[in-house]
Tab-separated table of C-alpha atoms in Angstrom:
chain	number	residue	atom	x	y	z
A	1	MET	CA	0.000	0.000	0.000
A	2	GLY	CA	2.875	2.397	0.727
A	3	LYS	CA	4.463	2.130	-2.714
A	4	PRO	CA	1.452	3.530	-4.766
A	5	ILE	CA	1.183	6.454	-2.381
A	6	LEU	CA	4.847	7.294	-2.939
A	7	LEU	CA	4.507	7.297	-6.730
A	8	SER	CA	1.492	9.546	-6.629
A	9	THR	CA	3.231	11.962	-4.405
A	10	ILE	CA	6.213	12.101	-6.782
A	11	VAL	CA	3.970	12.721	-9.774
A	12	GLU	CA	2.174	15.582	-8.049
A	13	ARG	CA	5.404	17.255	-6.997
A	14	ARG	CA	6.837	16.916	-10.533
A	15	LYS	CA	3.796	18.710	-11.933
A	16	LEU	CA	4.216	21.493	-9.410
A	17	TRP	CA	7.923	21.774	-10.303
A	18	PHE	CA	7.244	22.125	-14.046
A	19	GLU	CA	4.577	24.765	-13.348
A	20	PHE	CA	7.125	26.663	-11.229
A	21	LEU	CA	9.705	26.509	-14.031
A	22	SER	CA	7.227	27.724	-16.637
A	23	THR	CA	6.325	30.679	-14.423
A	24	ILE	CA	10.001	31.640	-14.036
A	25	MET	CA	10.709	31.358	-17.779
A	26	SER	CA	7.785	33.599	-18.576
A	27	THR	CA	9.326	36.416	-16.470
A	28	PRO	CA	11.716	38.617	-18.691
A	29	SER	CA	14.095	39.689	-15.881
A	30	THR	CA	14.960	36.150	-14.902
A	31	GLN	CA	18.606	35.000	-15.494
A	32	PHE	CA	19.742	31.410	-15.531
A	33	ALA	CA	23.021	29.729	-14.837
A	34	THR	CA	24.919	28.211	-17.723
A	35	PRO	CA	23.614	24.841	-18.889
A	36	ARG	CA	26.789	23.090	-17.763
A	37	ARG	CA	25.803	23.830	-14.145
A	38	MET	CA	22.295	22.296	-14.317
A	39	VAL	CA	21.882	18.987	-12.527
A	40	LEU	CA	19.681	16.332	-14.069
A	41	TYR	CA	17.085	14.570	-11.937
A	42	GLU	CA	17.688	10.998	-11.030
A	43	PRO	CA	14.779	8.927	-9.619
A	44	ASN	CA	17.020	7.236	-7.102
A	45	HIS	CA	17.758	10.522	-5.236
A	46	GLN	CA	16.233	11.098	-1.842
A	47	MET	CA	12.916	12.794	-1.346
A	48	GLY	CA	14.426	15.839	0.347
A	49	MET	CA	15.895	17.049	-2.951
A	50	TRP	CA	12.413	17.798	-4.341
A	51	GLY	CA	11.397	19.937	-1.373
A	52	GLU	CA	14.364	22.324	-1.552
A	53	PRO	CA	13.017	24.590	-4.346
A	54	PHE	CA	9.871	25.310	-2.366
A	55	LYS	CA	11.763	26.611	0.649
A	56	ALA	CA	12.885	29.693	-1.279
A	57	ASP	CA	11.020	32.947	-1.614
A	58	SER	CA	8.062	33.003	-4.038
A	59	SER	CA	9.494	35.994	-6.029
A	60	PRO	CA	11.291	35.062	-9.294
A	61	ASN	CA	14.428	37.157	-8.612
A	62	THR	CA	14.964	35.497	-5.280
A	63	GLY	CA	14.684	32.062	-6.812
A	64	THR	CA	17.073	32.973	-9.576
A	65	SER	CA	19.752	34.211	-7.180
A	66	SER	CA	19.520	31.021	-5.191
A	67	VAL	CA	20.254	29.001	-8.340
A	68	VAL	CA	23.095	31.073	-9.816
A	69	GLU	CA	25.011	32.171	-6.720
A	70	PRO	CA	26.603	28.812	-5.792
A	71	ASP	CA	28.084	28.516	-9.285
A	72	LEU	CA	29.677	31.951	-9.058
A	73	LYS	CA	31.234	31.101	-5.721
A	74	VAL	CA	32.643	27.886	-7.131
A	75	ASP	CA	34.126	29.764	-10.093
A	76	ASN	CA	35.700	32.346	-7.800
A	77	ARG	CA	37.193	29.656	-5.606
A	78	SER	CA	38.614	27.783	-8.599
A	79	GLU	CA	40.188	30.965	-10.027
A	80	ALA	CA	41.697	31.885	-6.655
A	81	ALA	CA	43.032	28.380	-6.264
A	82	SER	CA	44.575	28.480	-9.754
A	83	GLN	CA	46.207	31.842	-9.045
A	84	GLY	CA	47.453	30.600	-5.696
A	85	ASN	CA	49.030	27.583	-7.365
A	86	LEU	CA	50.894	29.718	-9.938
A	87	GLY	CA	52.766	31.707	-7.279
A	88	PRO	CA	54.430	28.825	-5.443
A	89	SER	CA	55.213	27.043	-8.718
A	90	LYS	CA	57.256	30.022	-9.933
A	91	LYS	CA	58.987	30.209	-6.567
A	92	TYR	CA	59.821	26.514	-6.679
A	93	GLU	CA	61.153	26.875	-10.220
A	94	GLN	CA	63.446	29.728	-9.147
A	95	GLU	CA	64.696	27.749	-6.157
A	96	ALA	CA	65.273	24.714	-8.372
A	97	ASN	CA	67.278	26.801	-10.832
A	98	LYS	CA	69.681	28.019	-8.131
A	99	PRO	CA	71.467	24.673	-7.498
A	100	ILE	CA	71.521	24.028	-11.257
A	101	ASP	CA	73.395	27.306	-11.836
A	102	LYS	CA	75.813	26.431	-9.041
A	103	VAL	CA	76.486	23.016	-10.554
A	104	LEU	CA	77.033	24.564	-13.980
A	105	ARG	CA	79.544	27.037	-12.542
A	106	ARG	CA	81.335	24.232	-10.720
A	107	LEU	CA	81.481	22.153	-13.907
A	108	ALA	CA	82.883	25.129	-15.818
A	109	GLN	CA	85.550	25.640	-13.164
A	110	ASN	CA	86.452	21.953	-13.262
A	111	ARG	CA	86.737	22.027	-17.033
A	112	GLU	CA	89.004	25.079	-16.878
A	113	ALA	CA	91.187	23.475	-14.203
A	114	ALA	CA	91.432	20.284	-16.262
A	115	ARG	CA	92.384	22.300	-19.341
A	116	LYS	CA	95.163	24.089	-17.466
A	117	SER	CA	96.365	20.788	-16.041
A	118	ARG	CA	96.545	19.301	-19.529
A	119	LEU	CA	98.503	22.309	-20.776
A	120	ARG	CA	100.975	22.037	-17.881
A	121	LYS	CA	101.367	18.322	-18.477
A	122	LYS	CA	101.930	18.891	-22.191
A	123	ALA	CA	104.551	21.564	-21.488
A	124	TYR	CA	106.274	19.292	-18.973
A	125	VAL	CA	106.371	16.394	-21.446
A	126	GLN	CA	107.779	18.686	-24.117
A	127	GLN	CA	110.423	19.906	-21.686
A	128	LEU	CA	111.393	16.325	-20.817
A	129	GLU	CA	111.644	15.439	-24.488
A	130	SER	CA	113.773	18.501	-25.154
A	131	SER	CA	116.023	17.641	-22.207
A	132	ARG	CA	116.400	14.090	-23.471
A	133	LEU	CA	117.457	15.320	-26.906
A	134	LYS	CA	119.942	17.783	-25.416
A	135	LEU	CA	121.358	15.100	-23.141
A	136	THR	CA	121.826	12.785	-26.110
A	137	GLN	CA	123.564	15.555	-28.017
A	138	LEU	CA	125.784	16.335	-25.037
A	139	GLU	CA	126.759	12.695	-24.652
A	140	GLN	CA	127.766	12.611	-28.304
A	141	GLU	CA	129.864	15.753	-27.862
A	142	LEU	CA	131.511	14.291	-24.767
A	143	GLU	CA	132.340	11.121	-26.659
A	144	ARG	CA	133.940	13.133	-29.449
A	145	ALA	CA	135.864	15.175	-26.867
A	146	ARG	CA	137.060	12.002	-25.172
A	147	GLN	CA	138.351	10.670	-28.477
A	148	GLN	CA	140.163	13.948	-29.188
A	149	GLY	CA	141.659	14.127	-25.676
A	150	ILE	CA	140.069	17.475	-24.763
A	151	TYR	CA	140.142	18.543	-21.076
A	152	VAL	CA	136.708	19.176	-19.584
A	153	GLY	CA	136.529	20.159	-15.923
A	154	GLY	CA	139.536	17.998	-15.202
A	155	THR	CA	141.064	17.370	-11.804
A	156	SER	CA	144.245	15.546	-12.707
A	157	GLY	CA	147.782	16.714	-12.046
A	158	ASP	CA	148.873	20.321	-12.179
A	159	SER	CA	148.003	20.771	-15.859
A	160	GLY	CA	144.726	22.646	-16.017
A	161	HIS	CA	145.159	23.717	-19.623
A	162	LEU	CA	142.951	22.749	-22.486
A	163	GLY	CA	144.159	19.744	-24.425
A	164	LEU	CA	146.779	18.590	-21.916
A	165	SER	CA	144.616	15.944	-20.270
A	166	ALA	CA	142.395	13.204	-21.546
A	167	THR	CA	140.121	13.376	-18.466
A	168	VAL	CA	136.481	14.147	-19.270
A	169	ASN	CA	134.266	14.957	-16.289
A	170	SER	CA	130.852	14.004	-17.591
A	171	GLY	CA	129.246	14.710	-14.206
A	172	VAL	CA	130.185	18.381	-14.409
A	173	ALA	CA	128.985	18.644	-18.017
A	174	VAL	CA	125.623	17.072	-17.142
A	175	PHE	CA	125.245	19.402	-14.152
A	176	GLU	CA	125.906	22.472	-16.306
A	177	MET	CA	123.240	21.365	-18.761
A	178	GLU	CA	120.722	20.596	-16.021
A	179	TYR	CA	121.437	23.867	-14.246
A	180	GLY	CA	120.843	25.767	-17.488
A	181	HIS	CA	117.413	24.128	-17.741
A	182	TRP	CA	116.820	24.876	-14.067
A	183	VAL	CA	117.419	28.598	-14.632
A	184	GLU	CA	115.045	28.598	-17.617
A	185	GLU	CA	112.354	26.888	-15.561
A	186	GLN	CA	112.852	29.351	-12.711
A	187	ASN	CA	112.322	32.250	-15.118
A	188	ARG	CA	109.102	30.645	-16.340
A	189	GLN	CA	107.860	30.103	-12.782
A	190	ARG	CA	108.779	33.671	-11.948
A	191	GLY	CA	106.442	34.872	-14.704
A	192	ASP	CA	103.649	32.551	-13.567
A	193	LEU	CA	103.908	33.777	-9.977
A	194	ARG	CA	103.860	37.406	-11.047
A	195	ASN	CA	100.801	36.903	-13.261
A	196	ALA	CA	98.974	34.946	-10.554
A	197	LEU	CA	99.598	37.599	-7.900
A	198	GLN	CA	98.512	40.392	-10.205
A	199	ALA	CA	95.361	38.477	-11.197
A	200	HIS	CA	94.495	37.779	-7.525
A	201	VAL	CA	93.872	34.076	-8.143
A	202	SER	CA	92.524	31.821	-5.415
A	203	ASP	CA	94.755	30.468	-2.657
A	204	ALA	CA	94.347	26.943	-4.034
A	205	GLU	CA	95.837	27.883	-7.411
A	206	LEU	CA	98.520	29.957	-5.733
A	207	ARG	CA	99.437	27.057	-3.437
A	208	MET	CA	100.081	24.868	-6.486
A	209	LEU	CA	102.547	27.434	-7.857
A	210	VAL	CA	104.274	27.771	-4.471
A	211	GLU	CA	104.653	24.028	-4.055
A	212	SER	CA	106.026	23.801	-7.583
A	213	GLY	CA	108.582	26.509	-6.749
A	214	MET	CA	109.640	24.738	-3.556
A	215	SER	CA	110.021	21.463	-5.434
A	216	HIS	CA	112.126	23.297	-8.015
A	217	TYR	CA	114.672	24.282	-5.345
A	218	ASP	CA	114.697	20.686	-4.083
A	219	ASP	CA	115.724	19.635	-7.589
A	220	LEU	CA	118.626	22.101	-7.481
A	221	PHE	CA	119.942	20.706	-4.194
A	222	ARG	CA	119.661	17.173	-5.570
A	223	MET	CA	121.657	18.118	-8.693
A	224	LYS	CA	124.332	19.804	-6.588
A	225	SER	CA	124.680	16.742	-4.360
A	226	ILE	CA	125.419	14.597	-7.416
A	227	ALA	CA	127.815	17.178	-8.877
A	228	ALA	CA	129.703	17.469	-5.564
A	229	LYS	CA	130.605	13.803	-5.750
A	230	SER	CA	131.902	14.337	-9.262
A	231	ASP	CA	133.984	17.498	-8.643
A	232	VAL	CA	133.516	19.319	-5.344
A	233	PHE	CA	136.091	22.010	-6.210
A	234	TYR	CA	134.141	22.953	-9.319
A	235	LEU	CA	130.957	23.267	-7.292
A	236	MET	CA	132.536	25.293	-4.480
A	237	SER	CA	134.319	27.609	-6.908
A	238	GLY	CA	130.975	28.716	-8.331
A	239	MET	CA	132.102	28.438	-11.947
A	240	TRP	CA	128.566	27.336	-12.800
A	241	LYS	CA	127.272	30.724	-11.608
A	242	THR	CA	127.686	34.227	-13.012
A	243	ALA	CA	130.332	36.634	-11.754
A	244	ALA	CA	127.978	38.684	-9.575
A	245	GLU	CA	126.552	35.525	-8.011
A	246	ARG	CA	130.056	34.262	-7.203
A	247	PHE	CA	130.666	37.469	-5.270
A	248	PHE	CA	128.057	36.334	-2.692
A	249	LEU	CA	129.051	32.662	-2.780
A	250	TRP	CA	129.274	30.697	0.469
A	251	ILE	CA	130.161	26.971	0.335
A	252	GLY	CA	128.704	26.523	-3.121
A	253	GLY	CA	125.585	28.665	-2.712
A	254	PHE	CA	123.882	31.563	-0.965
A	255	ARG	CA	123.971	32.340	2.748
A	256	PRO	CA	120.514	31.628	4.235
A	257	SER	CA	120.772	34.394	6.839
A	258	GLU	CA	121.737	37.016	4.266
A	259	LEU	CA	118.921	35.907	2.017
A	260	LEU	CA	116.419	36.324	4.852
A	261	LYS	CA	117.603	39.906	5.268
A	262	VAL	CA	116.874	40.513	1.600
A	263	LEU	CA	113.455	38.815	1.582
A	264	THR	CA	111.920	40.021	4.851
A	265	PRO	CA	111.252	43.615	3.698
A	266	GLN	CA	109.464	42.240	0.623
A	267	LEU	CA	106.974	40.290	2.762
A	268	ASP	CA	105.353	43.161	4.675
A	269	PRO	CA	102.998	43.260	6.399
A	270	LEU	CA	103.995	40.471	8.788
A	271	THR	CA	102.237	39.736	12.054
A	272	GLU	CA	104.091	40.031	15.334
A	273	GLN	CA	104.289	36.254	15.636
A	274	GLN	CA	105.660	35.978	12.106
A	275	LEU	CA	108.306	38.617	12.811
A	276	VAL	CA	109.435	36.719	15.900
A	277	SER	CA	109.572	33.434	13.962
A	278	VAL	CA	111.556	34.994	11.101
A	279	TYR	CA	113.985	36.592	13.561
A	280	ASN	CA	114.532	33.277	15.368
A	281	LEU	CA	115.047	31.521	12.033
A	282	GLN	CA	117.590	34.122	11.000
A	283	GLN	CA	119.510	33.696	14.269
A	284	SER	CA	119.547	29.896	14.071
A	285	SER	CA	120.658	30.052	10.435
A	286	GLN	CA	123.461	32.431	11.361
A	287	GLN	CA	124.656	30.070	14.111
A	288	ALA	CA	124.627	27.085	11.748
A	289	GLU	CA	126.532	29.102	9.132
A	290	ASP	CA	129.163	30.066	11.711
A	291	ALA	CA	129.576	26.433	12.750
A	292	LEU	CA	130.049	25.308	9.144
A	293	SER	CA	132.455	28.160	8.426
A	294	GLN	CA	134.530	27.302	11.503
A	295	GLY	CA	134.609	23.658	10.463
A	296	LEU	CA	135.715	24.608	6.966
A	297	ASP	CA	138.448	26.870	8.400
A	298	LYS	CA	139.630	24.002	10.590
A	299	LEU	CA	139.751	21.717	7.555
A	300	GLN	CA	141.832	24.244	5.631
A	301	GLN	CA	144.219	24.580	8.566
A	302	THR	CA	144.749	20.835	8.999
A	303	LEU	CA	145.114	20.341	5.254
A	304	ALA	CA	147.726	23.094	5.083
A	305	GLU	CA	149.628	21.571	8.026
A	306	THR	CA	149.551	18.154	6.380
A	307	LEU	CA	150.926	19.460	3.103
A	308	ALA	CA	153.498	21.745	4.791
A	309	ALA	CA	155.298	18.836	6.509
A	310	ASP	CA	158.731	17.961	5.065
A	311	PRO	CA	158.209	15.072	2.652
A	312	LEU	CA	161.949	14.301	2.622
A	313	GLY	CA	162.140	13.620	6.327
A	314	ALA	CA	162.978	10.379	8.018
A	315	SER	CA	160.569	8.250	6.056
A	316	GLY	CA	161.266	9.763	2.614
A	317	VAL	CA	158.894	8.818	-0.205
A	318	ALA	CA	156.783	6.539	1.970
A	319	ASN	CA	155.984	9.460	4.268
A	320	TYR	CA	155.155	11.599	1.242
A	321	MET	CA	152.622	9.080	-0.045
A	322	GLY	CA	151.128	8.838	3.432
A	323	GLN	CA	150.695	12.600	3.521
A	324	MET	CA	148.920	12.573	0.140
A	325	THR	CA	146.617	9.843	1.328
A	326	THR	CA	145.788	11.832	4.476
A	327	ALA	CA	145.213	15.000	2.456
A	328	MET	CA	142.898	13.180	0.039
A	329	GLY	CA	140.870	11.880	2.952
A	330	LYS	CA	140.478	15.397	4.328
A	331	LEU	CA	139.440	16.763	0.924
A	332	GLU	CA	136.632	14.213	0.752
A	333	ALA	CA	135.136	16.007	3.772
A	334	LEU	CA	134.425	18.956	1.445
A	335	VAL	CA	131.533	17.000	-0.072
A	336	SER	CA	129.989	16.728	3.375
A	337	PHE	CA	130.377	20.482	3.930
A	338	VAL	CA	128.613	21.277	0.641
A	339	ASN	CA	125.788	18.878	1.441
A	340	GLN	CA	125.347	20.332	4.940
A	341	ALA	CA	125.303	23.871	3.561
A	342	ASP	CA	122.671	22.922	0.979
A	343	HIS	CA	120.669	21.158	3.688
A	344	LEU	CA	120.723	24.380	5.725
A	345	ARG	CA	119.544	26.356	2.693
A	346	GLN	CA	116.767	23.872	2.047
A	347	GLN	CA	115.610	23.845	5.672
A	348	THR	CA	115.555	27.647	5.764
A	349	LEU	CA	113.273	27.786	2.716
A	350	GLN	CA	110.954	25.168	4.175
A	351	GLN	CA	110.769	26.953	7.537
A	352	MET	CA	109.879	30.204	5.795
A	353	TYR	CA	107.161	28.371	3.861
A	354	ARG	CA	105.649	27.174	7.159
A	355	ILE	CA	105.800	30.632	8.747
A	356	LEU	CA	104.222	32.541	5.867
A	357	THR	CA	100.753	32.384	4.397
A	358	THR	CA	100.280	31.031	0.896
A	359	ARG	CA	100.158	34.490	-0.668
A	360	GLN	CA	103.188	35.675	1.330
A	361	ALA	CA	105.122	32.556	0.324
A	362	ALA	CA	104.325	33.273	-3.324
A	363	ARG	CA	105.601	36.824	-2.933
A	364	GLY	CA	108.735	35.493	-1.214
A	365	LEU	CA	109.514	33.028	-4.008
A	366	LEU	CA	108.943	35.769	-6.569
A	367	ALA	CA	111.279	38.136	-4.690
A	368	LEU	CA	113.913	35.379	-4.467
A	369	ALA	CA	113.707	34.632	-8.198
A	370	ASP	CA	113.878	38.357	-9.019
A	371	TYR	CA	116.950	38.722	-6.796
A	372	PHE	CA	118.905	35.983	-8.586
A	373	HIS	CA	117.693	37.214	-11.975
A	374	ARG	CA	119.050	40.686	-11.254
A	375	LEU	CA	122.385	39.244	-10.171
A	376	ARG	CA	122.642	37.387	-13.475
A	377	ALA	CA	121.614	40.532	-15.360
A	378	LEU	CA	124.257	42.540	-13.478
A	379	SER	CA	126.885	40.001	-14.538
A	380	SER	CA	125.854	40.392	-18.176
A	381	VAL	CA	126.013	44.183	-17.966
A	382	TRP	CA	129.410	43.972	-16.263
A	383	ALA	CA	130.775	41.642	-18.935
A	384	ALA	CA	129.523	43.957	-21.707
A	385	ARG	CA	130.913	47.147	-20.168
A	386	PRO	CA	133.235	49.251	-22.352
A	387	ARG	CA	136.919	48.674	-21.622
A	388	GLU	CA	139.922	50.797	-22.293
A	389	PRO	CA	142.363	49.329	-24.809
A	390	ALA	CA	145.350	47.615	-23.221
């Protein structure tokens, strides 16, 4: 019985609804929402949906506003939501671009560093190849000189004239060639240091140049140690240096304490702690130099006393040969003096490197290279000076 009553009720309310719609459509001032917003009736909906239109005001305008207004609010909310979503998306895109730019800059820096490394490696390989060719050429010249009996850095007898001895000191010749390359490399490093300091490069790049310069001086001390075993008198005489450099020579090289006096003014400003450390280093270097100088003086004295003894005394020729043997043993101590002096020079440079900052160390190496370069230039000017005819 309940089901027929429900259908009749639905039919009556549908008729009333269509009459209400026809009344609204007949009114000219009535406005409707867009068709896409109209909701179709479905029979399965609840009964309360059909009673909602009759709760509104009976006037047409009021009914119209109740139909259209929800759609406008939905549109406004959707537009606001779309605008709100655009803002954060742009912000997120900008934030995402920041790390990408940083990575691109880092990649560009890495590529530039790799390019410079390849160029340095290529230059080093070319230098090694050039040195190998020069060494081969020098060995051929030495072989020809040996066959012709030409004297080269000889140490035999009392004949130090060219052509009077068949002795060929290949160790001295190799050292002269290597030292010539060493001077060329120092001039190149001097230019690199100057350009780097003027360009205000980073401390990392500057540290590479400083370490290369320190290693370059280590190579010099290694070459001198080998040459001292070959001919220590040649090394101590400074014949491998220019005339102006020989004027400041001390046991085959420069005095560390005097060099510190030259470099310190070029390193300003120094902190108070740095000044104290440099002063202490200068004092300790001076003491070590004095000890080596006293030892060398003692060696000269004992050698002179050994050679001044009368070789025609009681023992005759046998005593003479014993004296020569003793003197030769004392002369071998000269190699140790040269090595100790070079060790002192090397330690002084390393101590200065520890005291100074990277940029100060670069300035110090540049000042040191400029100092030796000017001494060599002074020697050239002195040799080319005008002379009065004899």
